[in-house]
C-alpha atoms as an extended CHARMM CRD file, in Angstrom:
* protein
*
       138  EXT
         1         1  MET       CA             98.1670000000        6.0120000000     -144.6110000000  PROA      1               0.0000000000
         2         2  GLU       CA             99.6590000000        3.2090000000     -146.5450000000  PROA      2               0.0000000000
         3         3  ARG       CA            103.1160000000        2.4530000000     -148.1990000000  PROA      3               0.0000000000
         4         4  THR       CA            103.6870000000        0.1680000000     -151.1310000000  PROA      4               0.0000000000
         5         5  LEU       CA            106.6080000000       -0.6710000000     -153.3050000000  PROA      5               0.0000000000
         6         6  VAL       CA            105.9720000000       -0.0930000000     -157.2830000000  PROA      6               0.0000000000
         7         7  LEU       CA            108.6520000000       -1.4790000000     -159.8440000000  PROA      7               0.0000000000
         8         8  ILE       CA            108.0000000000       -0.2000000000     -163.4620000000  PROA      8               0.0000000000
         9         9  LYS       CA            109.3600000000       -3.2820000000     -165.3660000000  PROA      9               0.0000000000
        10        10  PRO       CA            111.9910000000       -3.5800000000     -168.2730000000  PROA      10              0.0000000000
        11        11  ASP       CA            108.5910000000       -3.7330000000     -170.8730000000  PROA      11              0.0000000000
        12        12  ALA       CA            106.7160000000       -0.7660000000     -169.6470000000  PROA      12              0.0000000000
        13        13  PHE       CA            110.2750000000        1.5300000000     -169.7410000000  PROA      13              0.0000000000
        14        14  ARG       CA            111.8030000000        0.1920000000     -173.2350000000  PROA      14              0.0000000000
        15        15  LYS       CA            107.8190000000        1.0400000000     -174.9600000000  PROA      15              0.0000000000
        16        16  HSD       CA            107.7220000000        4.4280000000     -173.3540000000  PROA      16              0.0000000000
        17        17  TYR       CA            105.2760000000        3.9500000000     -170.7630000000  PROA      17              0.0000000000
        18        18  THR       CA            106.9720000000        5.1320000000     -167.5320000000  PROA      18              0.0000000000
        19        19  GLY       CA            105.4930000000        8.5850000000     -167.3240000000  PROA      19              0.0000000000
        20        20  ASP       CA            101.6300000000        7.2710000000     -168.5260000000  PROA      20              0.0000000000
        21        21  ILE       CA            102.0550000000        4.9290000000     -165.5920000000  PROA      21              0.0000000000
        22        22  ILE       CA            103.5360000000        7.7770000000     -162.8420000000  PROA      22              0.0000000000
        23        23  LYS       CA            101.3100000000       10.2280000000     -163.9900000000  PROA      23              0.0000000000
        24        24  ARG       CA             97.7370000000        7.2110000000     -163.4190000000  PROA      24              0.0000000000
        25        25  TYR       CA             99.2460000000        6.4580000000     -159.7470000000  PROA      25              0.0000000000
        26        26  GLU       CA             99.7150000000       10.2960000000     -159.3140000000  PROA      26              0.0000000000
        27        27  SER       CA             96.1010000000       10.8470000000     -160.6780000000  PROA      27              0.0000000000
        28        28  GLU       CA             94.5630000000        8.6160000000     -158.1080000000  PROA      28              0.0000000000
        29        29  GLY       CA             95.9330000000       10.2590000000     -155.0110000000  PROA      29              0.0000000000
        30        30  PHE       CA             98.6460000000        8.6630000000     -154.3370000000  PROA      30              0.0000000000
        31        31  HSD       CA            101.7090000000       10.6120000000     -152.8410000000  PROA      31              0.0000000000
        32        32  ILE       CA            105.9980000000        9.9520000000     -154.3730000000  PROA      32              0.0000000000
        33        33  LEU       CA            107.7250000000        9.2950000000     -151.8640000000  PROA      33              0.0000000000
        34        34  ALA       CA            111.0900000000        7.8590000000     -152.9300000000  PROA      34              0.0000000000
        35        35  MET       CA            111.5650000000        7.2150000000     -156.9590000000  PROA      35              0.0000000000
        36        36  LYS       CA            114.6970000000        5.9890000000     -158.9730000000  PROA      36              0.0000000000
        37        37  MET       CA            116.2790000000        4.3240000000     -162.0380000000  PROA      37              0.0000000000
        38        38  LEU       CA            118.2300000000        1.6390000000     -161.3380000000  PROA      38              0.0000000000
        39        39  LYS       CA            118.8100000000       -1.2500000000     -163.2920000000  PROA      39              0.0000000000
        40        40  MET       CA            118.3830000000       -4.6600000000     -161.2330000000  PROA      40              0.0000000000
        41        41  THR       CA            121.2770000000       -6.3040000000     -161.1670000000  PROA      41              0.0000000000
        42        42  LYS       CA            120.5120000000      -10.9930000000     -160.7620000000  PROA      42              0.0000000000
        43        43  GLU       CA            121.4560000000       -9.9800000000     -156.6410000000  PROA      43              0.0000000000
        44        44  LEU       CA            118.9960000000       -7.3700000000     -156.4220000000  PROA      44              0.0000000000
        45        45  ALA       CA            116.9180000000       -9.6910000000     -158.3610000000  PROA      45              0.0000000000
        46        46  ALA       CA            117.4010000000      -12.5510000000     -155.9260000000  PROA      46              0.0000000000
        47        47  LYS       CA            116.4470000000      -10.7120000000     -153.2960000000  PROA      47              0.0000000000
        48        48  HSD       CA            113.4390000000       -9.5580000000     -154.4880000000  PROA      48              0.0000000000
        49        49  TYR       CA            112.4960000000      -12.3160000000     -156.1300000000  PROA      49              0.0000000000
        50        50  ALA       CA            113.7530000000      -14.7850000000     -153.1060000000  PROA      50              0.0000000000
        51        51  GLU       CA            110.8540000000      -16.8070000000     -152.7240000000  PROA      51              0.0000000000
        52        52  HSD       CA            110.3820000000      -17.9100000000     -155.9800000000  PROA      52              0.0000000000
        53        53  ILE       CA            113.9730000000      -18.9030000000     -157.0340000000  PROA      53              0.0000000000
        54        54  GLY       CA            114.4360000000      -22.4110000000     -157.9010000000  PROA      54              0.0000000000
        55        55  ARG       CA            110.9190000000      -22.5030000000     -159.4760000000  PROA      55              0.0000000000
        56        56  SER       CA            110.0540000000      -23.4980000000     -163.2920000000  PROA      56              0.0000000000
        57        57  TYR       CA            109.9100000000      -19.5530000000     -164.4050000000  PROA      57              0.0000000000
        58        58  TYR       CA            112.8030000000      -18.0880000000     -162.3750000000  PROA      58              0.0000000000
        59        59  GLU       CA            115.3840000000      -17.7120000000     -164.5820000000  PROA      59              0.0000000000
        60        60  ASP       CA            113.2340000000      -16.2060000000     -167.4180000000  PROA      60              0.0000000000
        61        61  LEU       CA            111.8360000000      -13.6590000000     -164.9320000000  PROA      61              0.0000000000
        62        62  GLU       CA            115.7110000000      -12.8390000000     -163.6560000000  PROA      62              0.0000000000
        63        63  GLY       CA            116.5760000000      -12.4850000000     -167.3090000000  PROA      63              0.0000000000
        64        64  PHE       CA            114.0780000000      -10.2420000000     -167.7190000000  PROA      64              0.0000000000
        65        65  MET       CA            114.1300000000       -8.1810000000     -164.9570000000  PROA      65              0.0000000000
        66        66  THR       CA            117.7020000000       -7.4700000000     -165.6660000000  PROA      66              0.0000000000
        67        67  SER       CA            117.2870000000       -6.8420000000     -169.5190000000  PROA      67              0.0000000000
        68        68  GLY       CA            116.8290000000       -3.0930000000     -168.9130000000  PROA      68              0.0000000000
        69        69  PRO       CA            116.0210000000        0.3610000000     -166.5110000000  PROA      69              0.0000000000
        70        70  ILE       CA            113.2760000000       -0.4380000000     -163.7160000000  PROA      70              0.0000000000
        71        71  ILE       CA            111.8970000000        2.9020000000     -162.0780000000  PROA      71              0.0000000000
        72        72  ALA       CA            111.2100000000        1.6970000000     -158.4430000000  PROA      72              0.0000000000
        73        73  MET       CA            108.6850000000        3.9840000000     -155.7320000000  PROA      73              0.0000000000
        74        74  VAL       CA            107.4660000000        4.2580000000     -152.6580000000  PROA      74              0.0000000000
        75        75  LEU       CA            104.2610000000        5.4780000000     -153.2380000000  PROA      75              0.0000000000
        76        76  GLU       CA            101.9200000000        6.5950000000     -150.0170000000  PROA      76              0.0000000000
        77        77  GLY       CA             98.1640000000        6.5630000000     -150.1610000000  PROA      77              0.0000000000
        78        78  GLU       CA             94.9160000000        5.3380000000     -147.9460000000  PROA      78              0.0000000000
        79        79  ASP       CA             94.5610000000        1.2730000000     -148.9180000000  PROA      79              0.0000000000
        80        80  ALA       CA             97.5930000000        1.5200000000     -150.9780000000  PROA      80              0.0000000000
        81        81  ILE       CA             98.6200000000       -2.1340000000     -150.8190000000  PROA      81              0.0000000000
        82        82  GLY       CA             94.9800000000       -2.6570000000     -152.1520000000  PROA      82              0.0000000000
        83        83  ALA       CA             94.3030000000        0.0290000000     -154.3260000000  PROA      83              0.0000000000
        84        84  VAL       CA             97.3560000000        0.0520000000     -156.7600000000  PROA      84              0.0000000000
        85        85  ARG       CA             97.2900000000       -3.3700000000     -157.0870000000  PROA      85              0.0000000000
        86        86  ARG       CA             93.7450000000       -3.0900000000     -158.1480000000  PROA      86              0.0000000000
        87        87  ILE       CA             95.2650000000       -0.3360000000     -160.8110000000  PROA      87              0.0000000000
        88        88  ASN       CA             97.7210000000       -2.8490000000     -161.4510000000  PROA      88              0.0000000000
        89        89  GLY       CA             95.2090000000       -5.2760000000     -162.3320000000  PROA      89              0.0000000000
        90        90  LYS       CA             95.4230000000       -9.4540000000     -162.6810000000  PROA      90              0.0000000000
        91        91  THR       CA             98.9860000000      -10.2500000000     -163.7870000000  PROA      91              0.0000000000
        92        92  ASN       CA             97.5520000000      -11.4540000000     -167.3660000000  PROA      92              0.0000000000
        93        93  PRO       CA             96.6100000000       -8.6780000000     -168.8500000000  PROA      93              0.0000000000
        94        94  LYS       CA             93.7740000000      -10.1950000000     -170.8500000000  PROA      94              0.0000000000
        95        95  GLU       CA             92.1450000000      -10.9890000000     -167.3640000000  PROA      95              0.0000000000
        96        96  ALA       CA             92.9290000000       -7.5510000000     -166.5390000000  PROA      96              0.0000000000
        97        97  ALA       CA             89.3290000000       -5.8330000000     -166.1550000000  PROA      97              0.0000000000
        98        98  GLU       CA             89.8340000000       -2.3990000000     -168.7620000000  PROA      98              0.0000000000
        99        99  GLY       CA             91.1200000000        1.0100000000     -167.6440000000  PROA      99              0.0000000000
       100       100  THR       CA             94.0580000000       -1.0860000000     -165.2850000000  PROA      100             0.0000000000
       101       101  ILE       CA             97.9720000000       -0.2940000000     -166.2690000000  PROA      101             0.0000000000
       102       102  ARG       CA             98.5410000000       -4.1620000000     -167.1790000000  PROA      102             0.0000000000
       103       103  ARG       CA             94.8480000000       -3.8240000000     -169.7500000000  PROA      103             0.0000000000
       104       104  GLN       CA             96.6670000000       -0.7530000000     -171.4650000000  PROA      104             0.0000000000
       105       105  PHE       CA            100.3270000000       -1.4730000000     -171.0080000000  PROA      105             0.0000000000
       106       106  ALA       CA            101.5610000000       -4.9910000000     -170.8560000000  PROA      106             0.0000000000
       107       107  GLU       CA            102.7450000000       -7.7940000000     -172.7070000000  PROA      107             0.0000000000
       108       108  SER       CA            101.7700000000      -10.7650000000     -171.5040000000  PROA      108             0.0000000000
       109       109  GLY       CA            101.5460000000      -12.4910000000     -168.1620000000  PROA      109             0.0000000000
       110       110  SER       CA            105.2530000000      -12.6390000000     -167.7590000000  PROA      110             0.0000000000
       111       111  ARG       CA            106.0690000000       -8.9510000000     -169.2030000000  PROA      111             0.0000000000
       112       112  ASN       CA            103.4520000000       -7.1900000000     -167.1930000000  PROA      112             0.0000000000
       113       113  ALA       CA            104.3740000000       -3.6240000000     -166.7840000000  PROA      113             0.0000000000
       114       114  VAL       CA            103.9160000000       -3.1400000000     -163.3340000000  PROA      114             0.0000000000
       115       115  HSD       CA            104.7920000000       -4.9250000000     -159.9080000000  PROA      115             0.0000000000
       116       116  ALA       CA            103.1480000000       -3.5430000000     -156.2130000000  PROA      116             0.0000000000
       117       117  SER       CA            103.4050000000       -5.4320000000     -153.1300000000  PROA      117             0.0000000000
       118       118  ASP       CA            101.1820000000       -7.3170000000     -152.0360000000  PROA      118             0.0000000000
       119       119  SER       CA            101.3300000000       -7.2610000000     -148.2690000000  PROA      119             0.0000000000
       120       120  PRO       CA            102.6330000000       -4.6330000000     -145.5600000000  PROA      120             0.0000000000
       121       121  GLU       CA            105.0860000000       -6.8550000000     -144.6940000000  PROA      121             0.0000000000
       122       122  ASN       CA            105.9350000000       -7.3320000000     -148.2790000000  PROA      122             0.0000000000
       123       123  ALA       CA            105.7590000000       -3.9680000000     -148.5630000000  PROA      123             0.0000000000
       124       124  ALA       CA            108.2350000000       -2.9460000000     -146.0600000000  PROA      124             0.0000000000
       125       125  ARG       CA            110.9190000000       -5.7260000000     -146.6220000000  PROA      125             0.0000000000
       126       126  GLU       CA            110.7730000000       -4.8180000000     -150.8670000000  PROA      126             0.0000000000
       127       127  ILE       CA            110.7990000000       -1.0060000000     -149.9740000000  PROA      127             0.0000000000
       128       128  ALA       CA            113.8060000000       -1.7000000000     -147.8530000000  PROA      128             0.0000000000
       129       129  ILE       CA            115.5710000000       -3.5660000000     -150.5080000000  PROA      129             0.0000000000
       130       130  PHE       CA            115.3410000000       -0.5060000000     -152.9350000000  PROA      130             0.0000000000
       131       131  PHE       CA            115.5400000000        2.4310000000     -150.8200000000  PROA      131             0.0000000000
       132       132  ASN       CA            117.1340000000        3.6850000000     -147.1460000000  PROA      132             0.0000000000
       133       133  ALA       CA            115.7170000000        5.6990000000     -145.3470000000  PROA      133             0.0000000000
       134       134  THR       CA            117.2860000000        8.9940000000     -146.6200000000  PROA      134             0.0000000000
       135       135  GLU       CA            115.7990000000        7.8570000000     -150.2050000000  PROA      135             0.0000000000
       136       136  ILE       CA            112.3100000000        8.6850000000     -148.6250000000  PROA      136             0.0000000000
       137       137  PHE       CA            110.6770000000       11.7040000000     -148.3270000000  PROA      137             0.0000000000
       138       138  ASP       CA            107.4960000000       11.5010000000     -145.6440000000  PROA      138             0.0000000000
């Protein structure tokens, strides 16, 4: 079993897609081990997106991610990292496959509804940013 971090971003939250997105992960067989709603601060954004700081798009990314509530979740399942990324679809919803979360719910490549960890190392790092051990139920 593998774990991954998923963030439901402010654009999806604002448009009331949160429940639909959560239901999709559950219907695909993933177990929610942790979940909370929060407002990302600039400090939290800098920690989560550390590798993007200094890039031309970082200010917009930070502004977007701190613009409203997000949902952070830890999902567990078989091949969770790869499977969740396939379910999410490509970053740009116009390039995402039919039936993916981003194709259905994302506004654009930069307002793309969800984030998911891209490797076991990043999953462990990202989960620890948003959750402590007492908040993860396994």
